[in-house]
Amino acid sequence: MLLVSMTLFGCIGTDIVEEIIVEEQLTITSRILTLAIGDSFQFEADFFDELGERTNGTTTWSSSDDQIISITADGLATALASGEVTITVASGSTSDSISLSTGPMTTFRALERTGSFMGLRNYTVNGDFTLSENGDNLELTFSSNFQSSNGPGLFVYLSNNSTRVTGGIELGQLSANSGTQTYIISRQNAELDTYNHVIIYCKPFGVAFGTGEFDN
């Protein structure tokens, strides 16, 4: 009887369980826009291995022009002259880069990110979401226009893959299939730029119902 019940209320027959192996990924998580001449700034990055696990991989930082902004191998940058450089972090064959300019003052990007959901396969998931900093936590908030198809065991994840949750972080069971709702994440587990996607995920069957990518 249990098998019949799961078949009736499960996911569609074309769904497949996600793969375990993923590409290594390195992401600069510092949200700095400009660095004032004479100021220093400690860069940070997150490294995810081939199993999608967040690990303390060995990283090396570099600047495209040390005469404008110098940076130590462990990520301490110092602005020396006017101009713009590319800051790069590398670990083995994996790397990430950002552009950074000097200016009259040190400035940072807004401390929130936004995006919108789209459904996957035959499921309906739509609406907007915002990820913002609030003290020692991050808050993921779904807007009032959020809607999702019904399903067994739907959970909310942050991930670096648009359809897989391997290496992502589980935020809890979906509170409701529509309307405003908020999920709390400790900044010990993730920073604002650690993950790029929000996924509505059916845990019993290993299927993503919907996904959304941050647009900033």
Coordinates of C-alpha atoms in Angstrom, one line a residue:
M1 CA 0.0 0.0 0.0
L2 CA 2.8 2.4 0.7
L3 CA 4.2 2.0 -2.8
V4 CA 0.8 2.7 -4.4
S5 CA 0.4 5.8 -2.2
M6 CA 3.8 7.2 -3.3
T7 CA 3.0 6.5 -6.9
L8 CA -0.3 8.4 -6.7
F9 CA 1.2 11.5 -5.1
G10 CA 4.8 11.4 -6.3
C11 CA 6.5 13.2 -9.1
I12 CA 6.0 12.6 -12.8
G13 CA 7.5 9.5 -14.4
T14 CA 10.1 11.4 -16.4
D15 CA 11.8 12.8 -13.3
I16 CA 15.3 11.4 -12.6
V17 CA 17.4 11.6 -9.5
E18 CA 20.2 14.2 -9.6
E19 CA 23.8 13.2 -10.2
I20 CA 26.3 13.3 -7.3
I21 CA 29.4 14.5 -9.1
V22 CA 29.5 18.2 -9.9
E23 CA 32.1 20.6 -11.2
E24 CA 34.4 22.3 -8.7
Q25 CA 33.4 25.9 -8.1
L26 CA 35.2 28.9 -6.6
T27 CA 33.2 32.1 -5.8
I28 CA 34.5 35.5 -4.6
T29 CA 32.0 36.5 -1.8
S30 CA 33.3 40.0 -1.1
R31 CA 30.8 42.7 -2.2
I32 CA 33.2 45.6 -2.6
L33 CA 32.8 48.1 -5.5
T34 CA 35.7 50.6 -5.0
L35 CA 38.7 50.7 -2.7
A36 CA 40.0 54.1 -1.5
I37 CA 43.7 54.8 -2.2
G38 CA 45.6 53.9 1.0
D39 CA 42.9 51.5 2.3
S40 CA 43.3 47.8 2.5
F41 CA 40.5 45.1 2.3
Q42 CA 40.5 41.4 3.0
F43 CA 38.9 39.4 0.2
E44 CA 37.1 36.1 0.9
A45 CA 36.0 33.2 -1.4
D46 CA 34.1 30.0 -1.1
F47 CA 35.4 26.7 -2.7
F48 CA 33.1 23.8 -3.5
D49 CA 34.8 20.4 -4.4
E50 CA 33.7 17.8 -7.0
L51 CA 31.1 16.4 -4.5
G52 CA 29.6 19.9 -4.1
E53 CA 30.8 20.2 -0.6
R54 CA 31.9 23.6 0.7
T55 CA 35.5 23.1 1.8
N56 CA 38.6 25.1 2.8
G57 CA 40.5 24.5 -0.4
T58 CA 43.9 26.2 -0.9
T59 CA 43.4 29.4 -2.8
T60 CA 45.8 32.0 -4.3
W61 CA 44.9 35.7 -5.0
S62 CA 46.4 38.0 -7.7
S63 CA 45.9 41.4 -9.2
S64 CA 46.1 42.3 -12.9
D65 CA 48.2 45.4 -11.9
D66 CA 50.0 45.5 -8.6
Q67 CA 50.9 49.1 -9.2
I68 CA 47.2 50.1 -8.8
I69 CA 46.0 47.5 -6.3
S70 CA 48.3 45.0 -4.8
I71 CA 47.1 41.8 -3.2
T72 CA 48.8 39.2 -1.1
A73 CA 48.5 35.5 -1.9
D74 CA 45.9 35.2 1.0
G75 CA 43.7 38.0 -0.3
L76 CA 44.6 41.2 1.5
A77 CA 44.3 44.0 -1.1
T78 CA 45.8 47.5 -0.9
A79 CA 44.9 50.4 -3.2
L80 CA 48.0 52.3 -4.3
A81 CA 47.0 54.5 -7.3
S82 CA 44.1 55.5 -9.5
G83 CA 42.7 52.9 -11.9
E84 CA 40.9 49.6 -12.3
V85 CA 42.2 46.1 -12.0
T86 CA 40.9 42.5 -12.1
I87 CA 41.2 40.6 -8.9
T88 CA 41.4 36.8 -9.3
V89 CA 41.3 33.9 -6.9
A90 CA 42.4 30.5 -8.1
S91 CA 42.5 27.0 -6.7
G92 CA 44.0 24.4 -9.1
S93 CA 42.2 24.8 -12.5
T94 CA 39.2 26.6 -10.9
S95 CA 39.1 30.4 -10.6
D96 CA 36.9 33.5 -10.2
S97 CA 37.5 37.2 -11.0
I98 CA 35.9 40.6 -10.3
S99 CA 36.7 44.1 -11.5
L100 CA 37.8 46.6 -8.8
S101 CA 38.6 50.2 -9.1
T102 CA 40.1 52.8 -6.8
G103 CA 38.3 55.9 -5.8
P104 CA 38.0 58.7 -3.1
M105 CA 36.2 56.2 -0.8
T106 CA 35.7 52.5 -0.2
T107 CA 32.2 51.5 -1.3
F108 CA 30.2 48.3 -1.3
R109 CA 27.4 46.8 -3.3
A110 CA 23.8 46.7 -1.8
L111 CA 23.5 44.1 0.9
E112 CA 20.6 42.2 -0.8
R113 CA 20.1 40.1 -3.9
T114 CA 16.9 39.5 -5.8
G115 CA 15.5 37.0 -8.3
S116 CA 12.4 35.2 -9.7
F117 CA 11.3 31.6 -9.9
M118 CA 10.5 29.5 -12.9
G119 CA 8.9 26.1 -12.9
L120 CA 10.7 23.0 -14.2
R121 CA 9.2 20.0 -16.1
N122 CA 5.4 20.2 -15.7
Y123 CA 5.5 22.0 -12.3
T124 CA 4.4 25.5 -11.6
V125 CA 6.7 27.7 -9.5
N126 CA 6.7 31.5 -9.9
G127 CA 7.2 34.7 -7.9
D128 CA 10.0 36.8 -6.7
F129 CA 12.4 36.4 -3.8
T130 CA 15.0 38.5 -1.9
L131 CA 18.1 37.4 0.0
S132 CA 19.3 40.1 2.5
E133 CA 21.7 40.4 5.4
N134 CA 20.3 40.9 8.9
G135 CA 23.0 41.0 11.5
D136 CA 24.5 37.5 11.9
N137 CA 21.9 36.0 9.6
L138 CA 20.7 36.0 6.0
E139 CA 17.0 36.2 5.3
L140 CA 15.5 34.6 2.2
T141 CA 12.0 36.1 1.7
F142 CA 9.4 35.0 -0.9
S143 CA 7.2 37.8 -2.2
S144 CA 3.4 37.8 -2.0
N145 CA 3.3 36.7 -5.7
F146 CA 5.0 33.3 -4.9
Q147 CA 3.1 30.2 -6.0
S148 CA 4.2 26.5 -6.2
S149 CA 2.6 23.3 -7.3
N150 CA 1.7 20.9 -4.5
G151 CA 4.0 17.9 -3.9
P152 CA 5.3 15.6 -1.1
G153 CA 8.2 16.8 1.0
L154 CA 8.9 20.1 -0.7
F155 CA 12.0 21.9 0.7
V156 CA 13.8 25.2 0.0
Y157 CA 17.5 25.1 -0.9
L158 CA 20.2 27.5 -1.8
S159 CA 22.5 26.0 -4.4
N160 CA 25.1 26.8 -7.0
N161 CA 23.3 24.6 -9.6
S162 CA 20.0 25.6 -11.2
T163 CA 18.4 22.1 -10.7
R164 CA 20.6 20.2 -8.3
V165 CA 21.0 20.6 -4.5
T166 CA 24.2 18.7 -4.2
G167 CA 26.5 20.9 -2.1
G168 CA 23.7 23.3 -1.4
I169 CA 22.2 24.3 1.9
E170 CA 18.7 23.2 3.1
L171 CA 16.7 26.1 4.5
G172 CA 13.7 24.0 5.7
Q173 CA 10.4 22.6 4.5
L174 CA 8.4 24.9 2.2
S175 CA 6.1 26.8 4.6
A176 CA 3.3 27.3 2.2
N177 CA 2.5 26.8 -1.5
S178 CA 1.8 30.5 -1.9
G179 CA 2.4 33.9 -0.4
T180 CA 5.0 35.7 1.6
Q181 CA 7.4 33.5 3.8
T182 CA 10.9 34.0 5.2
Y183 CA 13.8 31.5 5.8
I184 CA 16.7 32.3 8.1
I185 CA 20.3 31.2 7.4
S186 CA 23.2 31.7 9.7
R187 CA 26.1 33.6 8.1
Q188 CA 28.4 31.0 9.6
N189 CA 26.9 28.7 6.9
A190 CA 26.6 31.1 4.0
E191 CA 27.3 34.6 2.9
L192 CA 25.3 36.8 0.5
D193 CA 27.2 35.6 -2.6
T194 CA 27.9 32.0 -1.6
Y195 CA 25.0 30.6 -3.6
N196 CA 23.5 31.7 -6.9
H197 CA 20.2 29.8 -7.1
V198 CA 17.1 29.1 -5.0
I199 CA 15.4 25.8 -5.6
I200 CA 12.0 24.3 -4.5
Y201 CA 12.9 20.6 -4.2
C202 CA 10.9 17.4 -3.7
K203 CA 13.2 15.5 -1.3
P204 CA 11.4 12.1 -1.4
F205 CA 11.9 11.8 -5.1
G206 CA 15.0 13.9 -5.6
V207 CA 13.3 16.3 -8.1
A208 CA 13.5 20.1 -8.5
F209 CA 10.0 21.6 -8.9
G210 CA 11.3 25.1 -9.6
T211 CA 14.4 27.3 -9.6
G212 CA 15.4 30.9 -9.5
E213 CA 18.7 32.7 -10.1
F214 CA 19.8 35.8 -8.4
D215 CA 20.0 38.7 -10.9
N216 CA 22.6 40.7 -9.0

